[in-house]
């Protein structure tokens, strides 16, 4: 006879017990009183301030890249490749130029859809704050 069989036999010998009828209600009541004493609030992993900093950083990065491109004259240059600190910038400029060229080819419906989603999010945030305030 294996250990598993002995364990099953032992569990079958134990008399079955049933919980009282109001067991669930009592347990839930204790949980709710405990939770109301010390409620847990949602705390995001990345704060709103950190998201703003990340967004501003990338916005400034794009502006700096455009300023570098215009200052270096990449579009008008006859030089095959341009390097700054040993880094070939030609690939970066072509990627950025291709990206914005593709953006120009997108249907206006995509822009309208994106603006609609942003507007819905904005009004949702506004409504939520107003509801919490009252």
CSV table of C-alpha atoms in Angstrom, one decimal:
chain,number,residue,atom,x,y,z
A,1,UNK,CA,0.0,0.0,0.0
A,2,UNK,CA,1.5,3.4,-1.0
A,3,UNK,CA,1.6,6.5,1.0
A,4,UNK,CA,-1.0,8.2,-1.1
A,5,UNK,CA,-3.4,5.3,-0.5
A,6,UNK,CA,-2.9,5.6,3.3
A,7,UNK,CA,-3.5,9.3,3.1
A,8,UNK,CA,-6.7,8.8,1.2
A,9,UNK,CA,-7.9,6.1,3.7
A,10,UNK,CA,-7.1,8.4,6.6
A,11,UNK,CA,-9.1,11.3,5.1
A,12,UNK,CA,-12.1,8.9,4.6
A,13,UNK,CA,-12.0,8.0,8.3
A,14,UNK,CA,-12.3,11.6,9.4
A,15,UNK,CA,-16.0,12.5,10.0
A,16,UNK,CA,-17.4,15.1,7.6
A,17,UNK,CA,-18.1,18.5,9.2
A,18,UNK,CA,-20.5,21.1,7.9
A,19,UNK,CA,-20.2,24.8,8.4
A,20,UNK,CA,-23.0,26.6,10.3
A,21,UNK,CA,-25.7,28.2,8.1
A,22,UNK,CA,-24.6,31.8,8.8
A,23,UNK,CA,-20.9,31.1,8.3
A,24,UNK,CA,-20.6,32.9,5.0
A,25,UNK,CA,-22.4,36.0,6.3
A,26,UNK,CA,-20.2,36.2,9.4
A,27,UNK,CA,-17.0,35.8,7.5
A,28,UNK,CA,-17.9,38.4,4.9
A,29,UNK,CA,-19.0,40.8,7.7
A,30,UNK,CA,-15.6,40.4,9.4
A,31,UNK,CA,-13.8,41.0,6.1
A,32,UNK,CA,-15.8,44.1,5.4
A,33,UNK,CA,-15.3,45.5,8.9
A,34,UNK,CA,-11.5,44.8,8.6
A,35,UNK,CA,-11.4,46.4,5.1
A,36,UNK,CA,-13.3,49.5,6.3
A,37,UNK,CA,-10.8,50.0,9.1
A,38,UNK,CA,-7.9,49.9,6.7
A,39,UNK,CA,-9.0,50.3,3.1
A,40,UNK,CA,-6.4,49.8,0.4
A,41,UNK,CA,-6.1,52.6,-2.1
A,42,UNK,CA,-5.0,52.3,-5.7
A,43,UNK,CA,-1.5,53.6,-6.2
A,44,UNK,CA,-0.1,53.5,-9.7
A,45,UNK,CA,3.4,52.1,-10.2
A,46,UNK,CA,4.4,55.1,-12.3
A,47,UNK,CA,3.1,58.4,-11.0
A,48,UNK,CA,1.4,61.0,-13.2
A,49,UNK,CA,4.4,63.3,-12.7
A,50,UNK,CA,6.7,60.7,-14.1
A,51,UNK,CA,4.5,60.1,-17.2
A,52,UNK,CA,4.6,63.9,-17.9
A,53,UNK,CA,8.4,63.9,-17.5
A,54,UNK,CA,8.7,61.0,-20.0
A,55,UNK,CA,6.4,62.7,-22.5
A,56,UNK,CA,8.2,66.0,-22.3
A,57,UNK,CA,11.6,64.2,-22.6
A,58,UNK,CA,10.5,62.5,-25.9
A,59,UNK,CA,8.9,65.7,-27.2
A,60,UNK,CA,12.2,67.6,-26.6
A,61,UNK,CA,14.1,64.7,-28.1
A,62,UNK,CA,12.1,65.0,-31.3
A,63,UNK,CA,12.6,68.8,-31.4
A,64,UNK,CA,16.4,68.4,-30.9
A,65,UNK,CA,16.6,65.8,-33.7
A,66,UNK,CA,14.7,68.1,-36.1
A,67,UNK,CA,17.0,71.0,-35.1
A,68,UNK,CA,20.1,68.9,-35.7
A,69,UNK,CA,18.7,67.8,-39.0
A,70,UNK,CA,18.0,71.3,-40.1
A,71,UNK,CA,21.3,72.6,-38.7
A,72,UNK,CA,23.3,69.9,-40.4
A,73,UNK,CA,21.5,70.3,-43.7
A,74,UNK,CA,20.9,66.6,-44.2
A,75,UNK,CA,18.5,67.0,-47.0
A,76,UNK,CA,20.7,69.4,-49.0
A,77,UNK,CA,24.0,67.8,-48.2
A,78,UNK,CA,26.1,66.2,-50.9
A,79,UNK,CA,28.0,64.2,-48.3
A,80,UNK,CA,27.3,60.4,-48.3
A,81,UNK,CA,27.1,60.0,-44.6
A,82,UNK,CA,27.2,62.3,-41.6
A,83,UNK,CA,28.6,61.2,-38.3
A,84,UNK,CA,28.5,62.8,-34.9
A,85,UNK,CA,30.8,61.3,-32.3
A,86,UNK,CA,31.3,58.3,-34.6
A,87,UNK,CA,27.6,57.6,-34.9
A,88,UNK,CA,26.2,57.6,-38.5
A,89,UNK,CA,23.1,59.8,-38.4
A,90,UNK,CA,22.0,59.1,-42.0
A,91,UNK,CA,20.0,56.1,-40.8
A,92,UNK,CA,18.2,58.1,-38.1
A,93,UNK,CA,17.3,60.9,-40.6
A,94,UNK,CA,16.0,58.5,-43.2
A,95,UNK,CA,13.9,56.7,-40.6
A,96,UNK,CA,12.4,60.0,-39.3
A,97,UNK,CA,11.8,61.2,-42.8
A,98,UNK,CA,10.1,57.9,-43.8
A,99,UNK,CA,8.0,58.0,-40.6
A,100,UNK,CA,6.6,61.5,-41.3
A,101,UNK,CA,6.1,60.7,-44.9
A,102,UNK,CA,4.0,57.7,-43.9
A,103,UNK,CA,2.1,60.0,-41.5
A,104,UNK,CA,1.2,62.3,-44.4
A,105,UNK,CA,-0.3,59.4,-46.3
A,106,UNK,CA,-2.7,58.3,-43.5
A,107,UNK,CA,-6.4,58.9,-44.1
A,108,UNK,CA,-8.0,61.8,-42.3
A,109,UNK,CA,-10.5,59.4,-40.7
A,110,UNK,CA,-7.6,58.0,-38.6
A,111,UNK,CA,-6.9,61.5,-37.2
A,112,UNK,CA,-10.6,62.1,-36.6
A,113,UNK,CA,-10.9,58.8,-34.8
A,114,UNK,CA,-7.8,59.5,-32.6
A,115,UNK,CA,-9.2,63.0,-31.7
A,116,UNK,CA,-12.5,61.4,-30.9
A,117,UNK,CA,-10.9,58.9,-28.5
A,118,UNK,CA,-8.9,61.7,-26.9
A,119,UNK,CA,-12.0,63.8,-26.5
A,120,UNK,CA,-13.9,60.9,-24.9
A,121,UNK,CA,-11.0,60.3,-22.5
A,122,UNK,CA,-10.9,64.0,-21.6
A,123,UNK,CA,-14.6,64.2,-20.9
A,124,UNK,CA,-14.5,60.9,-18.9
A,125,UNK,CA,-11.8,62.4,-16.7
A,126,UNK,CA,-13.7,65.6,-16.3
A,127,UNK,CA,-16.9,63.8,-15.4
A,128,UNK,CA,-15.1,61.5,-12.9
A,129,UNK,CA,-13.5,64.5,-11.1
A,130,UNK,CA,-16.8,66.3,-11.0
A,131,UNK,CA,-18.6,63.3,-9.6
A,132,UNK,CA,-16.0,62.8,-6.9
A,133,UNK,CA,-16.1,66.5,-6.0
A,134,UNK,CA,-19.9,66.6,-5.4
